[in-house]
Amino acid sequence: MAVEKMEFKTEVKELLNLMIHSLYSHKEIFLRELISNASDAIDKARHESLTNREIAEACGEWKIKITPDKTANTLTISDNGIGLTREEAVAELGTIAHSGTREFMQALKDASQKDKPGLIGQFGVGFYSSYMVADRVTVVSRKATEKTNKAIKWESTADGTYTIDDATRDKPGTDVVLHLRDDDKKYLEEWEIRDVIKKYSDYIEHPVVMDITREKEDPADKEKKIKVTEEETLNARKAIWLKDPSEIKPEEYNDFYKHVSHDYSDPAKVIHYRAEGTSEFMALLYIPQHAPYGILYRDFKIGPMLYVKRVQIMDHCAELMPEYLRFVRGVVDSSDLPLNVSREILQNNRQIGVIKKNITKKILDALVDMRKNDAPAYEKLHKEFGRVLKEGIHFDPSKKEEIADLLLFTSTKTEAGKYTTLSDYVRDMPIAQDAIYYITGRPDENVLQSPYLEAFRTKGYEVLCLTDDIDDLIMLDLGEYKGKKVRNVIKGDVSLDKATESEKEAQKGKFEKLLAKFKEQLKDEVKDVRLSGRLTDSASCLVADEGGLDPQMEKLLKSMGQDVPSQKRILEINPAHPVFEVMNGMLASGKDEQVQEYIDLTYNQSLLLEGSKIKDPSAFARSVAKLMTGNLKGKKPA
Ligand code: ADP
């Protein structure tokens, strides 16, 4: 096939631009990224070779080789791994497959210089980091299953296009050739390469080798020195998770974390233990300080690396980690699983189930421990992962109370910057209060101003303020905590006012006609109109049925493309508010048109209060303006 010239996808062009023009610090991570890709490619080939002996024979002894060439100014990273076909090279090196690329790009533009490399690693745009140091990159690759020396050559100067051509390669594998910029020639120096590999790739299981030439004594003539070139392994290749925790220094844990997570910061918590008994495995797990990029996207890679008897099986074993703990990174090395485990086996494997249960418990225990003993760190963590953690209440009912205990809340009673927990909430509840109350709103909304809270404030009842999109669903799933019902303040019938039963009856009688008028006029908009037990100052509000969805949840589900029938709400009016006395008066004196207008105004106001749009804003504005001038009319000019 002849040489083809292709265009990068727009997001790759943009990313390359950023790589070249705005990343100056920590450039050396390009080597970590390329070695990591090479190591992945070897893992894939080794995995294939378990069922295909020919691959093992063709590839030879697994290794990654670094070749600096000071004459050509190139640094080559070679592996004898799985290789790329022409189509794969186009697909893998010409596009970015992740969702959320645009958001990532924006975050990258906004991030400080120091945070940029960390972001890049987390997003996994590893290969493109080559362009931080090279102005041209050539990739020569032969697929491990290719029996002839046929290979492909991919090349680009990051000018928006790349070429793909035929090539040859003696053995399967890939060479990534970096044509270094003048300013970055230090990466051809032996000490620099050693340094970077020690720092970032020491734990890579496969040997990273380089030809080192030294002067040595000539064995034939001891007086003479000769130059001898020997292949030297530059990385220690030690599996840190197999060591005894007491022998591991915090820096070692942190370095390994950076290696597995591509994160730049240290982890918030390390969990390292050996499980014995029904299942034998080692786990080294990390809770990061910051949420990794894309954690809310569908294609976010979940789960720790899975090793079986020190052999890497896969990068992310989703079967080992519940989704609500997907921020956890690390390694699990099992002694019980077969080496050739496939996805199908994983899904139904009892051992995997046992390990998952075990590590879930350890992680939850670690979180509880942090919450109790290191509150400031836990609060930070909760800001990052609370949204993900609470999904567990929905997906793992068996653990819902345990997870609920880990959640932090702001409430109508917490001071700015402080939090409460469900258990503290229940402890501090007035005796007369029989449920746990919460209100939902958008993060940018000041829910504390909400009229729904009026009666709760008057009664001295605390209300939890929830601002994550999924909160209402989560609280519905929780249902109860320590025997107390969990209730949304805008749902169901709440009767917190001071009125006695006989007073309520009297109110009902007094407003019966007005309520009937309301119901008749709003019959297409609301399900019911009733007197409110939750308002003290405001005139009216819209509420949902006990089991219904709140407006936040309705919007979220709709935005996810779910077919949610619009739920009619209930309009509640405050019998203690003077406006309804006024309306009663109008009704009695036959001012029907005015009553009609006031009913519309009441309803529209309530829509605005719950954060919904009103149907006819201009009619609403006209009515308000009329009211305002009406007020003026009644006054004498000054
Ligand atoms: P990531 O490694 O996060 O997927 P990269 O941009 O580093 O992102 O690499 C993109 C893809 O290119 C990889 O997923 C892999 O399929 C392919 N690739 C990169 N380097 C190699 C290599 N040395 N051998 C085989 N495939 C490779």
PDB file of N, CA, C and O and ligand atoms in Angstrom, residues 37-38 40-41 44 79 82-84 92-93 98 124-128 174 176, ligand 1:
ATOM      1  N   ASN A  37       3.394   2.703  27.608  1.00  0.00           N
ATOM      2  CA  ASN A  37       2.749   2.151  26.405  1.00  0.00           C
ATOM      3  C   ASN A  37       3.459   0.878  25.938  1.00  0.00           C
ATOM      4  O   ASN A  37       2.816  -0.102  25.571  1.00  0.00           O
ATOM      5  N   ALA A  38       4.795   0.923  25.975  1.00  0.00           N
ATOM      6  CA  ALA A  38       5.579  -0.234  25.523  1.00  0.00           C
ATOM      7  C   ALA A  38       5.288  -1.425  26.435  1.00  0.00           C
ATOM      8  O   ALA A  38       5.108  -2.561  25.971  1.00  0.00           O
ATOM      9  N   ASP A  40       2.579  -1.925  28.218  1.00  0.00           N
ATOM     10  CA  ASP A  40       1.218  -2.397  27.930  1.00  0.00           C
ATOM     11  C   ASP A  40       1.222  -3.288  26.694  1.00  0.00           C
ATOM     12  O   ASP A  40       0.546  -4.318  26.648  1.00  0.00           O
ATOM     13  N   ALA A  41       1.973  -2.862  25.679  1.00  0.00           N
ATOM     14  CA  ALA A  41       2.024  -3.623  24.426  1.00  0.00           C
ATOM     15  C   ALA A  41       2.625  -5.009  24.673  1.00  0.00           C
ATOM     16  O   ALA A  41       2.169  -6.008  24.117  1.00  0.00           O
ATOM     17  N   LYS A  44       0.062  -7.188  26.462  1.00  0.00           N
ATOM     18  CA  LYS A  44      -0.941  -7.714  25.533  1.00  0.00           C
ATOM     19  C   LYS A  44      -0.381  -8.880  24.749  1.00  0.00           C
ATOM     20  O   LYS A  44      -1.048  -9.904  24.570  1.00  0.00           O
ATOM     21  N   ASP A  79       9.884  -1.812  21.703  1.00  0.00           N
ATOM     22  CA  ASP A  79       9.376  -2.938  22.483  1.00  0.00           C
ATOM     23  C   ASP A  79       9.122  -4.099  21.549  1.00  0.00           C
ATOM     24  O   ASP A  79       9.060  -3.916  20.335  1.00  0.00           O
ATOM     25  N   ILE A  82       2.831  -6.182  21.218  1.00  0.00           N
ATOM     26  CA  ILE A  82       1.760  -6.592  20.310  1.00  0.00           C
ATOM     27  C   ILE A  82       1.798  -5.904  18.938  1.00  0.00           C
ATOM     28  O   ILE A  82       1.356  -6.457  17.939  1.00  0.00           O
ATOM     29  N   GLY A  83       2.352  -4.686  18.849  1.00  0.00           N
ATOM     30  CA  GLY A  83       2.449  -3.986  17.562  1.00  0.00           C
ATOM     31  C   GLY A  83       1.131  -3.418  17.081  1.00  0.00           C
ATOM     32  O   GLY A  83       0.082  -3.615  17.688  1.00  0.00           O
ATOM     33  N   LEU A  84       1.205  -2.669  15.985  1.00  0.00           N
ATOM     34  CA  LEU A  84       0.021  -2.008  15.436  1.00  0.00           C
ATOM     35  C   LEU A  84      -0.093  -2.312  13.941  1.00  0.00           C
ATOM     36  O   LEU A  84       0.905  -2.305  13.232  1.00  0.00           O
ATOM     37  N   GLU A  92      -5.619   4.488  16.589  1.00  0.00           N
ATOM     38  CA  GLU A  92      -5.074   4.732  17.929  1.00  0.00           C
ATOM     39  C   GLU A  92      -4.227   5.999  18.003  1.00  0.00           C
ATOM     40  O   GLU A  92      -4.186   6.659  19.029  1.00  0.00           O
ATOM     41  N   LEU A  93      -3.514   6.312  16.916  1.00  0.00           N
ATOM     42  CA  LEU A  93      -2.584   7.446  17.003  1.00  0.00           C
ATOM     43  C   LEU A  93      -3.115   8.702  16.318  1.00  0.00           C
ATOM     44  O   LEU A  93      -2.481   9.742  16.350  1.00  0.00           O
ATOM     45  N   HIS A  98     -11.322   9.159  24.181  1.00  0.00           N
ATOM     46  CA  HIS A  98     -12.056   9.432  25.416  1.00  0.00           C
ATOM     47  C   HIS A  98     -13.213  10.404  25.222  1.00  0.00           C
ATOM     48  O   HIS A  98     -13.111  11.331  24.433  1.00  0.00           O
ATOM     49  N   GLY A 124      -4.659  10.291  30.009  1.00  0.00           N
ATOM     50  CA  GLY A 124      -4.156   9.207  29.179  1.00  0.00           C
ATOM     51  C   GLY A 124      -3.961   9.607  27.733  1.00  0.00           C
ATOM     52  O   GLY A 124      -4.411   8.938  26.824  1.00  0.00           O
ATOM     53  N   VAL A 125      -3.310  10.753  27.513  1.00  0.00           N
ATOM     54  CA  VAL A 125      -2.957  11.117  26.147  1.00  0.00           C
ATOM     55  C   VAL A 125      -1.460  10.921  25.991  1.00  0.00           C
ATOM     56  O   VAL A 125      -0.775  11.694  25.364  1.00  0.00           O
ATOM     57  N   GLY A 126      -1.008   9.846  26.616  1.00  0.00           N
ATOM     58  CA  GLY A 126       0.411   9.581  26.755  1.00  0.00           C
ATOM     59  C   GLY A 126       1.250   9.755  25.510  1.00  0.00           C
ATOM     60  O   GLY A 126       2.237  10.486  25.519  1.00  0.00           O
ATOM     61  N   PHE A 127       0.853   9.115  24.429  1.00  0.00           N
ATOM     62  CA  PHE A 127       1.695   9.109  23.242  1.00  0.00           C
ATOM     63  C   PHE A 127       2.020  10.513  22.755  1.00  0.00           C
ATOM     64  O   PHE A 127       3.140  10.830  22.373  1.00  0.00           O
ATOM     65  N   TYR A 128       1.003  11.392  22.816  1.00  0.00           N
ATOM     66  CA  TYR A 128       1.201  12.740  22.282  1.00  0.00           C
ATOM     67  C   TYR A 128       2.184  13.563  23.099  1.00  0.00           C
ATOM     68  O   TYR A 128       2.670  14.584  22.636  1.00  0.00           O
ATOM     69  N   THR A 174       7.356  -2.551  18.295  1.00  0.00           N
ATOM     70  CA  THR A 174       7.205  -1.149  17.898  1.00  0.00           C
ATOM     71  C   THR A 174       8.434  -0.332  18.274  1.00  0.00           C
ATOM     72  O   THR A 174       8.990  -0.499  19.363  1.00  0.00           O
ATOM     73  N   VAL A 176       9.369   3.661  18.676  1.00  0.00           N
ATOM     74  CA  VAL A 176       8.908   5.051  18.640  1.00  0.00           C
ATOM     75  C   VAL A 176      10.168   5.910  18.584  1.00  0.00           C
ATOM     76  O   VAL A 176      10.972   5.906  19.519  1.00  0.00           O
TER      77      VAL A 176
HETATM   78  P1  ADP B   1      -3.350   5.293  26.156  1.00  0.00           P
HETATM   79  O1  ADP B   1      -2.072   4.535  26.340  1.00  0.00           O
HETATM   80  O2  ADP B   1      -3.812   5.994  27.381  1.00  0.00           O
HETATM   81  O3  ADP B   1      -4.422   4.521  25.474  1.00  0.00           O
HETATM   82  P2  ADP B   1      -1.774   6.721  24.210  1.00  0.00           P
HETATM   83  O4  ADP B   1      -2.023   7.986  23.452  1.00  0.00           O
HETATM   84  O5  ADP B   1      -0.513   6.674  24.975  1.00  0.00           O
HETATM   85  O6  ADP B   1      -3.024   6.521  25.144  1.00  0.00           O
HETATM   86  O7  ADP B   1      -1.797   5.535  23.204  1.00  0.00           O
HETATM   87  C1  ADP B   1      -2.860   5.348  22.318  1.00  0.00           C
HETATM   88  C2  ADP B   1      -2.925   3.936  21.839  1.00  0.00           C
HETATM   89  O8  ADP B   1      -1.883   3.671  20.900  1.00  0.00           O
HETATM   90  C3  ADP B   1      -2.751   2.880  22.909  1.00  0.00           C
HETATM   91  O9  ADP B   1      -3.956   2.619  23.574  1.00  0.00           O
HETATM   92  C4  ADP B   1      -2.278   1.689  22.085  1.00  0.00           C
HETATM   93  O10 ADP B   1      -3.385   1.023  21.507  1.00  0.00           O
HETATM   94  C5  ADP B   1      -1.479   2.336  20.986  1.00  0.00           C
HETATM   95  N1  ADP B   1      -0.042   2.290  21.293  1.00  0.00           N
HETATM   96  C6  ADP B   1       0.727   3.272  21.813  1.00  0.00           C
HETATM   97  N2  ADP B   1       2.001   2.846  21.954  1.00  0.00           N
HETATM   98  C7  ADP B   1       2.033   1.573  21.549  1.00  0.00           C
HETATM   99  C8  ADP B   1       3.083   0.561  21.449  1.00  0.00           C
HETATM  100  N3  ADP B   1       4.323   0.798  21.841  1.00  0.00           N
HETATM  101  N4  ADP B   1       2.720  -0.639  20.941  1.00  0.00           N
HETATM  102  C9  ADP B   1       1.450  -0.902  20.556  1.00  0.00           C
HETATM  103  N5  ADP B   1       0.453  -0.010  20.624  1.00  0.00           N
HETATM  104  C10 ADP B   1       0.731   1.210  21.106  1.00  0.00           C
END
